[in-house]
mmCIF file of C-alpha atoms in Angstrom:
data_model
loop_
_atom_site.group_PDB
_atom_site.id
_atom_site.type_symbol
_atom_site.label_atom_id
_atom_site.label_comp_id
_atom_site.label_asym_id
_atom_site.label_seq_id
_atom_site.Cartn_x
_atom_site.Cartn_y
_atom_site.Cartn_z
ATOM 1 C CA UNK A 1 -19.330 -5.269 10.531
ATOM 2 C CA UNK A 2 -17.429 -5.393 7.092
ATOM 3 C CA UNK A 3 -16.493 -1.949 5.623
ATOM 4 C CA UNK A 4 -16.717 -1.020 2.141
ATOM 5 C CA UNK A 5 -13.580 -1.496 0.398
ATOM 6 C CA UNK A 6 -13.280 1.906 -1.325
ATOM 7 C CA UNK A 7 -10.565 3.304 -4.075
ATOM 8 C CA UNK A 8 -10.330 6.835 -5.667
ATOM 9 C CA UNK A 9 -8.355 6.316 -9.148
ATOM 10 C CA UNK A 10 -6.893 9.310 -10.862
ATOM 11 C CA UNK A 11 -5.222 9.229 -14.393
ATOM 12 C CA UNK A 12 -4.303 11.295 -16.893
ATOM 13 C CA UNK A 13 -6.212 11.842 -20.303
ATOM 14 C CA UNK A 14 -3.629 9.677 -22.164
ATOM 15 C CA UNK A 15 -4.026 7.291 -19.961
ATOM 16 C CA UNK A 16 -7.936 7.266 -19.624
ATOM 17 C CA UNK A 17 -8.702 3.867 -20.964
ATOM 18 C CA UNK A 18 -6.511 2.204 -18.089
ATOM 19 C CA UNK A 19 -9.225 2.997 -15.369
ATOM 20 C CA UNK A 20 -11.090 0.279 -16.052
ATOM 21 C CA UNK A 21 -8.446 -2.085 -15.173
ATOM 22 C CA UNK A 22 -9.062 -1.496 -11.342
ATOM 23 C CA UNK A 23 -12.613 -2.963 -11.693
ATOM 24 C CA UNK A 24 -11.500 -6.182 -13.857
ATOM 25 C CA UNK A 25 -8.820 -6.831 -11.451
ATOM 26 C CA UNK A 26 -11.339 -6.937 -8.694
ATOM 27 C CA UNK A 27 -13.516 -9.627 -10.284
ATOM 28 C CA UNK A 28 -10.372 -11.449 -11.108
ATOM 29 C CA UNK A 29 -9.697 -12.098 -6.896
ATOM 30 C CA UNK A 30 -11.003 -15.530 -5.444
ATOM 31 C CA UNK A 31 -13.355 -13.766 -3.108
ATOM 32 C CA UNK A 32 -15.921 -10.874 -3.382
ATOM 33 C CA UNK A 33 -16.570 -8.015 -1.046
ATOM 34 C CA UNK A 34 -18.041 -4.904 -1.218
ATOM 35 C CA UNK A 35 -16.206 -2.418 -3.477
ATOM 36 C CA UNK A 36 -16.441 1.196 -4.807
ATOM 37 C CA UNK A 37 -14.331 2.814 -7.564
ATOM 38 C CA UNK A 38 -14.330 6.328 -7.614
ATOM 39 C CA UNK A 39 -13.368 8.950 -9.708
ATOM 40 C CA UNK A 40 -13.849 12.804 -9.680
ATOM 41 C CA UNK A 41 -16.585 13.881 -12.132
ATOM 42 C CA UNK A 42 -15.755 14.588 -15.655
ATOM 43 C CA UNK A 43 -16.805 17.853 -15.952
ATOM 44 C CA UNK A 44 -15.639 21.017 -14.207
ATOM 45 C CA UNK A 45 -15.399 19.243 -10.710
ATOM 46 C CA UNK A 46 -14.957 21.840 -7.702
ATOM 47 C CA UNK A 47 -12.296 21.335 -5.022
ATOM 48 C CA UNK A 48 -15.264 20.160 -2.605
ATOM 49 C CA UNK A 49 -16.381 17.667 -4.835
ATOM 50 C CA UNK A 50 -12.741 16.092 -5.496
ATOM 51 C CA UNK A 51 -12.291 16.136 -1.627
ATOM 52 C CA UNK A 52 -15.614 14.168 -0.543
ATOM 53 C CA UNK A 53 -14.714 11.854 -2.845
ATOM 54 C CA UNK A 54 -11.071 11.174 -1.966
ATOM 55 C CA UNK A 55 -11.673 11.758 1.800
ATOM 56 C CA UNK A 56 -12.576 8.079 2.937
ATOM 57 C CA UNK A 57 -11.123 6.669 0.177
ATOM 58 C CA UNK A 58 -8.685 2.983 1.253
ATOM 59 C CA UNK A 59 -6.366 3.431 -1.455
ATOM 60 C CA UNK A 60 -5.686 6.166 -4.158
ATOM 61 C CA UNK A 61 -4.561 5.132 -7.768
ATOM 62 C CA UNK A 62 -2.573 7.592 -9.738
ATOM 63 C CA UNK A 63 -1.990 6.443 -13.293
ATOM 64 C CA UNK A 64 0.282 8.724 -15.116
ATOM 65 C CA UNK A 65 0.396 7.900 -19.099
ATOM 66 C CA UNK A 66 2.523 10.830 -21.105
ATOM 67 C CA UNK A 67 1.897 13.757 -19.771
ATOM 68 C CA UNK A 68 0.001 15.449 -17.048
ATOM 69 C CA UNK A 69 -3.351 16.863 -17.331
ATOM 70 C CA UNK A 70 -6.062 18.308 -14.802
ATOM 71 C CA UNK A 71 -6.825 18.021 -11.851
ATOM 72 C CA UNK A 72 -4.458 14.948 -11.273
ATOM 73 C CA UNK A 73 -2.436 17.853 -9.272
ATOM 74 C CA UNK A 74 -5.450 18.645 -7.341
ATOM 75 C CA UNK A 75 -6.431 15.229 -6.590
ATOM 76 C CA UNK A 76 -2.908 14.464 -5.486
ATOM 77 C CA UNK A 77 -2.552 17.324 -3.136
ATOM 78 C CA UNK A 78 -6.284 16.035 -1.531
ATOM 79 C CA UNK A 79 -4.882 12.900 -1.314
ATOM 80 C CA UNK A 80 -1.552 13.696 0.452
ATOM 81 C CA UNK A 81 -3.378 16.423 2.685
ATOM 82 C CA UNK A 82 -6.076 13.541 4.199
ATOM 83 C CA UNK A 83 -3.094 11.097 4.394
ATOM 84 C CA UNK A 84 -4.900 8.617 2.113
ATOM 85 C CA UNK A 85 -2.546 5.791 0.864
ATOM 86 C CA UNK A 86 -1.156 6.366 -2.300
ATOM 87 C CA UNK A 87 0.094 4.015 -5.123
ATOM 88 C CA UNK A 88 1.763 6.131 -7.958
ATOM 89 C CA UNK A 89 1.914 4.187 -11.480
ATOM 90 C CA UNK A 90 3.378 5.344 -14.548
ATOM 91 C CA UNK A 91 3.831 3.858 -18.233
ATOM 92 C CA UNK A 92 7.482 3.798 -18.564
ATOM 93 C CA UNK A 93 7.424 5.538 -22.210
ATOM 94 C CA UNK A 94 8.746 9.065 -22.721
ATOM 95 C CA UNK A 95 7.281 11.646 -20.185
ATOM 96 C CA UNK A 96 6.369 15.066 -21.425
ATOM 97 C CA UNK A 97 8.069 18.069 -19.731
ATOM 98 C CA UNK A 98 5.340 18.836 -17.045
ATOM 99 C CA UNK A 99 5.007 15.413 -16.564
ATOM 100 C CA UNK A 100 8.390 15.402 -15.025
ATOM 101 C CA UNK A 101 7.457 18.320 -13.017
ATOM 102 C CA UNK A 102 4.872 16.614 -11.533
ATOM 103 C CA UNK A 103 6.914 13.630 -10.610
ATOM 104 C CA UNK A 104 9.883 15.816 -9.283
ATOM 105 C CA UNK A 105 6.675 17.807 -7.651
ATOM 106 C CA UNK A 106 4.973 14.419 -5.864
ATOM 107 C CA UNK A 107 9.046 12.901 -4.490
ATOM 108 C CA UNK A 108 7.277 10.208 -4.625
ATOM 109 C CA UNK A 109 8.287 6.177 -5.160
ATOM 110 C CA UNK A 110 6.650 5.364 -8.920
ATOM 111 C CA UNK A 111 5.978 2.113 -9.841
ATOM 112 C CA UNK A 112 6.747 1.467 -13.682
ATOM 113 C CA UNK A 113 4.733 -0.312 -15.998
ATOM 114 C CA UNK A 114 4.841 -1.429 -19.660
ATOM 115 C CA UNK A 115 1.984 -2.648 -20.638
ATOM 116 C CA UNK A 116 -1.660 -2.554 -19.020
ATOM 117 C CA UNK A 117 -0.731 -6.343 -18.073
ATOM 118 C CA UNK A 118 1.774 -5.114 -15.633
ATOM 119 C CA UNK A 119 -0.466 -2.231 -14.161
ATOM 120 C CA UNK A 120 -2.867 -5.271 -13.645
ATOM 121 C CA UNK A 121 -0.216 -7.006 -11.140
ATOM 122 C CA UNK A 122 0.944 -3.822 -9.579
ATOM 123 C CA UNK A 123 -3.111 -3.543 -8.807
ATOM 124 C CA UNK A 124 -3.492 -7.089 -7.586
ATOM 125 C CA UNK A 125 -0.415 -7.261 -5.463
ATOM 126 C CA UNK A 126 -2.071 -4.163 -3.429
ATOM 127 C CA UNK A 127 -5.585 -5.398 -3.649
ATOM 128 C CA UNK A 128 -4.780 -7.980 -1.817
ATOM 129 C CA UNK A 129 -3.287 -6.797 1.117
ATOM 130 C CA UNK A 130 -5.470 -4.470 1.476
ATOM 131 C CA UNK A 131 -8.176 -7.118 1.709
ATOM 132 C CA UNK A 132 -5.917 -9.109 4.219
ATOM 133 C CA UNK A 133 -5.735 -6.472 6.714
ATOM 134 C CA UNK A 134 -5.421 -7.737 10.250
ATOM 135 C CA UNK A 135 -8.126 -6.617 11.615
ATOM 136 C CA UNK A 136 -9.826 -8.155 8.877
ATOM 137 C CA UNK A 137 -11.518 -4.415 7.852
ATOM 138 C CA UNK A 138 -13.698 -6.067 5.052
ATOM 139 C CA UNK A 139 -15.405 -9.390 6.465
ATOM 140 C CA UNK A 140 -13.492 -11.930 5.529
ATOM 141 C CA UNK A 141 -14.019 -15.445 6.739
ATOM 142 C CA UNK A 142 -11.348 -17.749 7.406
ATOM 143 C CA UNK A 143 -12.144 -19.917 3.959
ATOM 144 C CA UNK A 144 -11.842 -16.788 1.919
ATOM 145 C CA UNK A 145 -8.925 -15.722 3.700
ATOM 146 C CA UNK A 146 -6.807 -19.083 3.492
ATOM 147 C CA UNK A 147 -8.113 -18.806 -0.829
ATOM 148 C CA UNK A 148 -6.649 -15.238 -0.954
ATOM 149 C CA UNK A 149 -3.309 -16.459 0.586
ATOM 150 C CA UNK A 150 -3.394 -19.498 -1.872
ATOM 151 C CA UNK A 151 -4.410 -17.365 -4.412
ATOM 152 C CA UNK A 152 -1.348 -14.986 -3.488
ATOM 153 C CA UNK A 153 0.826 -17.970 -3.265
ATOM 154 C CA UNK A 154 -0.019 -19.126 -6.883
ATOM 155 C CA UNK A 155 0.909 -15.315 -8.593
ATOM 156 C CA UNK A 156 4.073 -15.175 -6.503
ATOM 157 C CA UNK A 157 4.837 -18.935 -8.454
ATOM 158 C CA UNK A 158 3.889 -17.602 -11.737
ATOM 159 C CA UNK A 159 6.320 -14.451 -11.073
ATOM 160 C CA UNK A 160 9.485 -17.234 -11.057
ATOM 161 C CA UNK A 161 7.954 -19.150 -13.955
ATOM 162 C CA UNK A 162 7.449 -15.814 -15.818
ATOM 163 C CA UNK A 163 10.615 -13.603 -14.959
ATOM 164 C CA UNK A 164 10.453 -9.951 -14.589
ATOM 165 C CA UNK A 165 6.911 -10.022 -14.792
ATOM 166 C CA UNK A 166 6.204 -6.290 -12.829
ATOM 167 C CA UNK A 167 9.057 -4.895 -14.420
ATOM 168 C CA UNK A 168 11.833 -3.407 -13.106
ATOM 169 C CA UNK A 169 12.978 -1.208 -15.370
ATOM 170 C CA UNK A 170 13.049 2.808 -15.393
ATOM 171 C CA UNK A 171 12.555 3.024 -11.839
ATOM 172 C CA UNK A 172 10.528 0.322 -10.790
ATOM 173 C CA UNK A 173 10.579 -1.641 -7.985
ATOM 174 C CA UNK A 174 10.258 -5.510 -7.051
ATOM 175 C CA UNK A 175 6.645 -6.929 -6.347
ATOM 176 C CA UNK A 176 8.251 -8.362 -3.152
ATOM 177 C CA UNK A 177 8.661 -4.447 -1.922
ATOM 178 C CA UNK A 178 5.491 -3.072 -2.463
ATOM 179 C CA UNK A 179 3.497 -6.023 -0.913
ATOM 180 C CA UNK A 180 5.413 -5.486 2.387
ATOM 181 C CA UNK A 181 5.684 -1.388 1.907
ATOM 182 C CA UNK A 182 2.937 0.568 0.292
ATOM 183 C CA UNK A 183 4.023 3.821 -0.800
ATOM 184 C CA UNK A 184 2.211 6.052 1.129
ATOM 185 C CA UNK A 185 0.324 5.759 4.704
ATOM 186 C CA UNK A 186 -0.230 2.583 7.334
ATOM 187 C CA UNK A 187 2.095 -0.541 6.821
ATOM 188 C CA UNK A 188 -0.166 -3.580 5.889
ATOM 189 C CA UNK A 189 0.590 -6.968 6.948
ATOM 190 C CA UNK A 190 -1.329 -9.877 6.400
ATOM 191 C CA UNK A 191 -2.080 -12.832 8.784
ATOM 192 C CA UNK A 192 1.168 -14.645 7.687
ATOM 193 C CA UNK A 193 3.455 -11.500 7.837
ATOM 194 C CA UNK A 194 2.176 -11.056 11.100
ATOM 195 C CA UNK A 195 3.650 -14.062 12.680
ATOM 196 C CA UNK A 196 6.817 -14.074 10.368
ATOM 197 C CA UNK A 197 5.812 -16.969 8.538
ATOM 198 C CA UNK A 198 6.732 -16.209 4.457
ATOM 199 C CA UNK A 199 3.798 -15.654 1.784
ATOM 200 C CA UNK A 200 5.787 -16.776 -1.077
ATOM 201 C CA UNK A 201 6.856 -20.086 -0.033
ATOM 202 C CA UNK A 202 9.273 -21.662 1.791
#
């Protein structure tokens, strides 16, 4: 039976208007499954209530803009505590001093970006392996799989064509890294990684 493909996405206040980016970059994929965004509540959330919704969560988002603001820490330490995955994103402009006490707080890998195009590819690059899990969590039939691949095929192109399209500046790290190392939890491989044949060409 396919799962629900769920994601908890955290961000700072500066950084607010980024969370819908998540969603669009969903509708952008060649195939559709079941998805759920979540977020903790905007106003005066408890512990309990951050937790349920982190706790069964595929894939936590952290978005850090400027500076830091609540409960980013709290939903961080929920997130490391139930061993959810986590991919950590900053903008790669000047941090504010608690800012980079969080960061030295999380020793975490971040992922730079500089403008909400290149959050957009950080997202897509994980979106889809997470969607070509191999146990094939979220229902995929072969045709969707094989336009996923394709699909991943035709962004790796337009990476070449483009240049340093995800940026790798201030810390960042090449696409080809994150797609075979996710920052936090499981390894994912897809179908292709599986039996050592290469995604991005020949």
């Amino acid at each position: 039976m396919a799962e629900t493909l769920r994601v908890f996405v955290s961000a700072s206040r500066d950084a607010e208007e980024l969370r819908g980016i998540i969603g669009k970059v969903a509708a952008r994929l060649p195939v559709r499954v079941s998805m759920e965004i979540r977020r903790t509540p905007r106003e005066k959330a408890t512990y309990e209530e951050i937790f349920e919704r982190v706790a069964n969560c595929d894939r936590v988002y952290v978005i850090l803009g400027r500076d830091i603001s609540a409960p980013m820490g709290t939903e961080w330490e929920i997130a490391r505590e139930l061993e959810r995955p986590i991919v950590a994103l900053r903008g790669n402009g000047p941090l504010s001093p608690a800012a980079h006490i969080f960061l030295a707080w999380t020793r975490a890998r971040w992922l730079t970006f500089r403008t909400p195009e290149e959050l957009a590819q950080w997202v897509m690059w994980d979106l889809i392996d997470l969607l070509l899990h191999p146990k094939n969590r979220y229902g995929l039939t072969p045709d969707e799989v094989h336009k996923l691949l394709l699909f991943r095929k035709q962004l790796a192109v337009q990476e070449v064509v483009q240049g340093e399209a995800g940026g790798t500046e201030g810390g960042g790290v090449l696409l080809d890294d994150i797609r075979r190392e996710p920052l936090e939890g499981q390894l994912l491989q897809s179908p292709e990684e599986e039996t050592g044949e290469s995604s991005t060409g020949d």
